[in-house]
Tab-separated table of C-alpha atoms in Angstrom:
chain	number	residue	atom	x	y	z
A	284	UNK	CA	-1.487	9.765	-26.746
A	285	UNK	CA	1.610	10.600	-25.031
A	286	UNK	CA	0.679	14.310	-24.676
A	287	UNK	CA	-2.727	13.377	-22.588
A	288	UNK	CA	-0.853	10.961	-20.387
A	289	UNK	CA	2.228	13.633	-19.668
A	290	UNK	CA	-1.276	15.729	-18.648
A	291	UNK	CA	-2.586	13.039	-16.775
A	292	UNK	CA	0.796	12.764	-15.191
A	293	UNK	CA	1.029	16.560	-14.191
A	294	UNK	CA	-2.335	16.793	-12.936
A	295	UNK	CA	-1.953	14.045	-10.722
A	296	UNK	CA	1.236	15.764	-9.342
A	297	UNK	CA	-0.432	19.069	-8.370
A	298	UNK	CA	-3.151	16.921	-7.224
A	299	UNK	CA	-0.612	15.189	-4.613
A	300	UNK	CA	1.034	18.511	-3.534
A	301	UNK	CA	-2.427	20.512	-3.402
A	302	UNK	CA	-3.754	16.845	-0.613
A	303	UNK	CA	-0.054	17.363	1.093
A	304	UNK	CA	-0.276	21.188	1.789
A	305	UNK	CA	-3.704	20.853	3.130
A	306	UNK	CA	-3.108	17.528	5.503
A	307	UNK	CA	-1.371	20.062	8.200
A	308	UNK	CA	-4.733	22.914	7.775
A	309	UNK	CA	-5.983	23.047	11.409
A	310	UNK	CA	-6.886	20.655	13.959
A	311	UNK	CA	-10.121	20.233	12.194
A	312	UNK	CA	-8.383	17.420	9.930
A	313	UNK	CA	-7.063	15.499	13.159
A	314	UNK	CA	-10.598	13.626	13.438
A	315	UNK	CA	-11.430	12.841	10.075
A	316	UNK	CA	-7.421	11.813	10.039
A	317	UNK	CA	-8.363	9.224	12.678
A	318	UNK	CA	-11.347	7.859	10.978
A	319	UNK	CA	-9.883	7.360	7.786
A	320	UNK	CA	-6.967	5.483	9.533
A	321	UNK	CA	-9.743	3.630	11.442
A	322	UNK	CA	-10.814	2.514	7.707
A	323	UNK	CA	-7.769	2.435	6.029
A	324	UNK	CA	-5.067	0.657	8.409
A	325	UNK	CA	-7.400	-1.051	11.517
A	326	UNK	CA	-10.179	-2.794	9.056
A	327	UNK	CA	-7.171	-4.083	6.889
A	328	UNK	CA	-5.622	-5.903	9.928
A	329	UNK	CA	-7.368	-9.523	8.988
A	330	UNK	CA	-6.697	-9.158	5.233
A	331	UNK	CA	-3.223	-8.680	5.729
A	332	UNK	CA	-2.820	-10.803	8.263
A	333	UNK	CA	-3.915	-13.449	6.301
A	334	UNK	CA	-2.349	-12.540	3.414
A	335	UNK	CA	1.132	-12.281	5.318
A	336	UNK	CA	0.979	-15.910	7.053
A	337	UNK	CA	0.121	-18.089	3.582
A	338	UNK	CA	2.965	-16.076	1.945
A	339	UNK	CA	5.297	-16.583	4.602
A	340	UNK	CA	4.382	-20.489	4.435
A	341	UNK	CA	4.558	-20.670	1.288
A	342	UNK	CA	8.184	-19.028	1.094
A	343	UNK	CA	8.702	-21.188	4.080
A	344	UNK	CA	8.159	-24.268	2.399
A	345	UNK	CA	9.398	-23.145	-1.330
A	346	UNK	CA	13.249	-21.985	0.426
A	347	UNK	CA	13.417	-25.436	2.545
A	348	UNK	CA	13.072	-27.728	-0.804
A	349	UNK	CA	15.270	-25.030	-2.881
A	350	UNK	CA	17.957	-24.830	0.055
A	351	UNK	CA	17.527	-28.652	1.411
A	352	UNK	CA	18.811	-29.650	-2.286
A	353	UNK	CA	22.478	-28.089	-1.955
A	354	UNK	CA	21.953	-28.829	2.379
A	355	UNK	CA	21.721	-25.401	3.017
A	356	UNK	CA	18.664	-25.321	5.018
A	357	UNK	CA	20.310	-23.395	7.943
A	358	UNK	CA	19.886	-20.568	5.721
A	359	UNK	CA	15.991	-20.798	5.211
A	360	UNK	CA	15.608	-17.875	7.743
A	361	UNK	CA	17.808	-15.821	5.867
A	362	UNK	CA	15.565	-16.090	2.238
A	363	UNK	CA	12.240	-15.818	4.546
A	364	UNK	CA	13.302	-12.606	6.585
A	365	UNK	CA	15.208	-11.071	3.338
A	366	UNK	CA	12.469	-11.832	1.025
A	367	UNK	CA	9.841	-10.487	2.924
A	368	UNK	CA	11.466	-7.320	3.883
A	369	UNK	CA	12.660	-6.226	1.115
A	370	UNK	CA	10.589	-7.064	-1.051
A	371	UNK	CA	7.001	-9.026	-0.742
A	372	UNK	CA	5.834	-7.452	2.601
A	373	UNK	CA	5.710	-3.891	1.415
A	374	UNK	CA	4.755	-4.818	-2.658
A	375	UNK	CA	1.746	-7.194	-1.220
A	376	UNK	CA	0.466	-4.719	1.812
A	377	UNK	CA	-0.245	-1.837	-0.951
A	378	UNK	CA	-1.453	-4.266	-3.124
A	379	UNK	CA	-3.965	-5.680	-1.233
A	380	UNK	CA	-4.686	-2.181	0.340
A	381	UNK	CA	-5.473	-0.801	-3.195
A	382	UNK	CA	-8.084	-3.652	-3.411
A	383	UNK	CA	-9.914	-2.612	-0.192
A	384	UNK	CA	-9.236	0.438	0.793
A	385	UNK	CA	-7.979	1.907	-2.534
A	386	UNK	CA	-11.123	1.049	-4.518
A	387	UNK	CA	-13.387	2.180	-1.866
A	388	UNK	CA	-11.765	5.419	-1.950
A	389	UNK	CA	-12.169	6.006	-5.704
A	390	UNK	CA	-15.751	4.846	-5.716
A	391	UNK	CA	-16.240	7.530	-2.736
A	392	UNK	CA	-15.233	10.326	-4.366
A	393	UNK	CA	-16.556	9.253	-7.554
A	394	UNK	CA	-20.231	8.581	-6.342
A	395	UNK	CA	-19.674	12.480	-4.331
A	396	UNK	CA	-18.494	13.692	-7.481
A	397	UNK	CA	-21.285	12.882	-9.734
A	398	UNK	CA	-24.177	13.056	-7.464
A	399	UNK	CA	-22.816	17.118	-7.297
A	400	UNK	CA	-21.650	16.908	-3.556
A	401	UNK	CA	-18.436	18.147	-4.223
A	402	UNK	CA	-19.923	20.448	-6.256
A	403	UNK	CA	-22.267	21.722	-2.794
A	404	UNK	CA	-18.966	21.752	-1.053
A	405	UNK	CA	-17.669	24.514	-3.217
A	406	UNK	CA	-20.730	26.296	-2.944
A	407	UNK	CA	-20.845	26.139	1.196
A	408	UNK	CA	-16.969	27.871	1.222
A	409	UNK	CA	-15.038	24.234	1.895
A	410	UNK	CA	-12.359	22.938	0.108
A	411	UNK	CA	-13.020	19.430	-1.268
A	412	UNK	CA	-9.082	18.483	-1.826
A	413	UNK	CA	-9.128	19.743	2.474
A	414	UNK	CA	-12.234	17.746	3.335
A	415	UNK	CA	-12.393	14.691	1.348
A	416	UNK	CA	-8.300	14.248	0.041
A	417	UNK	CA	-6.038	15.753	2.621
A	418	UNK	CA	-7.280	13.008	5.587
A	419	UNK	CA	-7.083	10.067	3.319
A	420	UNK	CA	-3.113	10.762	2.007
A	421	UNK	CA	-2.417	11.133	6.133
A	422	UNK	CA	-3.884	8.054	6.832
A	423	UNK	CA	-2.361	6.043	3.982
A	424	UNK	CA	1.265	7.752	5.243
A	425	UNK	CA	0.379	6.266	8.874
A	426	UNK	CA	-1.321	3.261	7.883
A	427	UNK	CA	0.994	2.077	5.082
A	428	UNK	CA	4.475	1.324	7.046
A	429	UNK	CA	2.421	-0.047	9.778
A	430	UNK	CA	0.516	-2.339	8.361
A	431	UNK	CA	4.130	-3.429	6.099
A	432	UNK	CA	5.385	-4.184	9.767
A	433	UNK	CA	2.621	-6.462	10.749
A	434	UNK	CA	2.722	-8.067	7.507
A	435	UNK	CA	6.902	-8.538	8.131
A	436	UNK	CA	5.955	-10.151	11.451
A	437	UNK	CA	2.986	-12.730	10.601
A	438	UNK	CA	5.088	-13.766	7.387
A	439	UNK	CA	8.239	-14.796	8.997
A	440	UNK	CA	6.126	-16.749	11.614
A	441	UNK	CA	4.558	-18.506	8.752
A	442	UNK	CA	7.721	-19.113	7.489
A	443	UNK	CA	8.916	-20.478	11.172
A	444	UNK	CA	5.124	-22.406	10.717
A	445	UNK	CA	6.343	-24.138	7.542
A	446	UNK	CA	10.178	-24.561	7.610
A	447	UNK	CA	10.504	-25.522	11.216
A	448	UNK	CA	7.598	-27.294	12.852
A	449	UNK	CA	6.292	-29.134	9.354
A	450	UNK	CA	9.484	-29.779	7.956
A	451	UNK	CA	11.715	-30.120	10.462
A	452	UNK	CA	14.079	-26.744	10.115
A	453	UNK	CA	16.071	-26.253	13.272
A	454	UNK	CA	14.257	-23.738	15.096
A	455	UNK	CA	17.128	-21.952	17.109
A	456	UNK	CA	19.473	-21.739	13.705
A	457	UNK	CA	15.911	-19.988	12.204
A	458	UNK	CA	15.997	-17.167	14.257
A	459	UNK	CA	19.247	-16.726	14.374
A	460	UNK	CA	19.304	-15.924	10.526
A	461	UNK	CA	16.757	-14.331	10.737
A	462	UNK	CA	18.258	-11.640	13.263
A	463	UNK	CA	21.603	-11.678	11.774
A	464	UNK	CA	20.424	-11.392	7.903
A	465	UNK	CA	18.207	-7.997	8.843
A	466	UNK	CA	20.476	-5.003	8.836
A	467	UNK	CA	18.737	-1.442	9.577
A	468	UNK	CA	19.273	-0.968	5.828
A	469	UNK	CA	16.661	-3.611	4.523
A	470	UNK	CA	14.178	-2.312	7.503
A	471	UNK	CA	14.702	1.141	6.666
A	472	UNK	CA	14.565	0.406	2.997
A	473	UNK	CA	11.110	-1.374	3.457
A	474	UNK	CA	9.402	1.362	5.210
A	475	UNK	CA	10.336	3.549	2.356
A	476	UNK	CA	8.713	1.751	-0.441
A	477	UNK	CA	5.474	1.517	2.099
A	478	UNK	CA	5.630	5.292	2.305
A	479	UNK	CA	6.412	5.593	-1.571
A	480	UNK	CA	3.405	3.074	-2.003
A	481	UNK	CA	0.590	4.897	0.476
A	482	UNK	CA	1.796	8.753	-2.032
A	483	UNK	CA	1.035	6.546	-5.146
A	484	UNK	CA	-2.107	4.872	-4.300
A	485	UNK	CA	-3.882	7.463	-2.606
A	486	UNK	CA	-2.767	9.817	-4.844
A	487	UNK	CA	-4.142	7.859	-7.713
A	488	UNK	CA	-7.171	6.428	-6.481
A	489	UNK	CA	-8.577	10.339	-5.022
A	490	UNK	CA	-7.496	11.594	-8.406
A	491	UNK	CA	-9.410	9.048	-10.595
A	492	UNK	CA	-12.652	9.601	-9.037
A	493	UNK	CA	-12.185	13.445	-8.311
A	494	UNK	CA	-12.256	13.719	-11.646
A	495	UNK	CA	-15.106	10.848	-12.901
A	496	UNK	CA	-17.284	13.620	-14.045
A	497	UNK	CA	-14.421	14.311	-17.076
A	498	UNK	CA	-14.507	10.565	-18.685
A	499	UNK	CA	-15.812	11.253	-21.856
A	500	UNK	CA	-18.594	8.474	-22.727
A	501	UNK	CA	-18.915	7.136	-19.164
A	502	UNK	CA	-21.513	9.313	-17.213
A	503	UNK	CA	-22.842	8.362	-13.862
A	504	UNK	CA	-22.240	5.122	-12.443
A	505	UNK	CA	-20.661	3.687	-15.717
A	506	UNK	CA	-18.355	6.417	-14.937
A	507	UNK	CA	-17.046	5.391	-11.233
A	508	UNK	CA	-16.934	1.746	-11.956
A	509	UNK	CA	-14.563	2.260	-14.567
A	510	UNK	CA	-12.832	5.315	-12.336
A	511	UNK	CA	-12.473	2.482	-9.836
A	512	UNK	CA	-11.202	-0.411	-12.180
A	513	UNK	CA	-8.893	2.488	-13.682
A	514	UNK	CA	-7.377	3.182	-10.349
A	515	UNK	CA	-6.526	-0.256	-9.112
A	516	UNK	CA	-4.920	-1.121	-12.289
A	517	UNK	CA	-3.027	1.857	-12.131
A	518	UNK	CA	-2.467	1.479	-9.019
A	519	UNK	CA	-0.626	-1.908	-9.198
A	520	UNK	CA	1.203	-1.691	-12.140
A	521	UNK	CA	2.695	1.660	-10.668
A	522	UNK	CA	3.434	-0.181	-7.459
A	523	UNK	CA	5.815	-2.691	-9.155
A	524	UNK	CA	6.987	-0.144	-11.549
A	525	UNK	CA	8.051	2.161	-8.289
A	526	UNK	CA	9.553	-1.080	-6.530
A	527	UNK	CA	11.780	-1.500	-8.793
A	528	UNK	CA	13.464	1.791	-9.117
A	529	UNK	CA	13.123	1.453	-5.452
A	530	UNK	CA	15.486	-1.455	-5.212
A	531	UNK	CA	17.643	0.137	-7.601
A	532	UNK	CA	18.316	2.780	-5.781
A	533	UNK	CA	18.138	1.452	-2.252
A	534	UNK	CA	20.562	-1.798	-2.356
């Protein structure tokens, strides 16, 4: 058991350095960069949108009762902006990105892999892991810290939503925390774990359905649906895992 996942382990490491040294081969992989971001970061703009405004209300409303109790709800900014950052913005944008775009990559590859297209690649002379991997781990590096910015944004105006025009916060002592709590440390430290997060999913999700054809008892479609569920799971737990040695070793 622990010998196949150390294997498991490995191979998904040469995996992620074989996608890496081919993302730079030739202008060729600019395009098919640009439509993977197209499908990766621009069609996950409303999810995370959403996503990011209920969880900033939430927090918004959650902080003001917590702080309002010991009249410290000057300081709601601070928990919204320092909360989000840090932590929920970049943990939440991969994990809903694993749902949509993750899974969709898995079941890609997987349906390619067992329907012998990747197979027809290697016959016609081009590299699968250039084609098919190396644009996807680009646009998850791109579309990743982006996407945890515009998540950062629409969360602490849900949180200014909530605390301050339901509840009553004081608007100008909001903002104020807000810009005095953030130090380039917690930004920097956010875009990080994005960047961490975008390696580990893509690098998970390609590798589960690159290899669908070597599940032993699950052939054809049996086989990418569970590639798929395998990834996401994977995917997530390994997201919170990585977040927090992250922390750990960031603050």
């Amino acid at each position: 058991m622990f010998g196949r996942v150390l294997d498991e382990l490995g191979g998904m490491f040469l995996f992620f350095l074989s996608a890496v040294a081919l993302m730079f081969a030739g202008w060729g992989q600019f395009s098919k960069t640009v439509r993977q971001i197209y499908f990766i970061g621009v069609q996950s703009v409303t999810v995370i949108a959403l996503i990011g405004l209920f969880t900033g209300m939430v927090m918004g409303m959650q902080l003001y009762y917590a702080l309002s109790v010991f009249g410290a709800d000057g300081f709601l900014g601070t928990g919204v902006a320092l909360s989000m950052v840090r932590e929920l913005a970049p943990v939440l944008a991969a994990i809903m990105l694993t749902g949509r775009a993750g899974s969709a990559m898995t079941a890609e590859i997987g349906v390619m892999r067992i329907s012998e297209q990747i197979d027809a690649l290697t016959i016609m002379g081009i590299n699968p892991m250039r084609y098919l991997v190396a644009p996807k781990m680009a646009a998850c590096l791109i579309s990743f810290p982006i996407l945890n910015a515009f998540f950062n944004l629409i969360a602490l105006w849900g949180g200014w939503l909530t605390g301050v025009k339901l509840l009553g916060a004081n608007e100008g002592v909001y903002w104020a925390r807000v810009q005095g709590s953030l130090d380039w440390s917690d930004i920097q430290g956010g875009f990080i774990k994005s960047m961490v997060f975008a390696v580990l999913v893509c690098t998970i999700c390609c590798f589960e359905g690159y290899y669908t054809h070597t599940r032993s008892g699950h052939a054809g479609p049996e086989g990418v649906s569970q590639s798929t569920t395998n990834a996401v799971v994977k995917s997530c737990v390994i997201i919170l895992a990585a977040d927090y040695v992250l922390t750990s070793l960031l603050w």
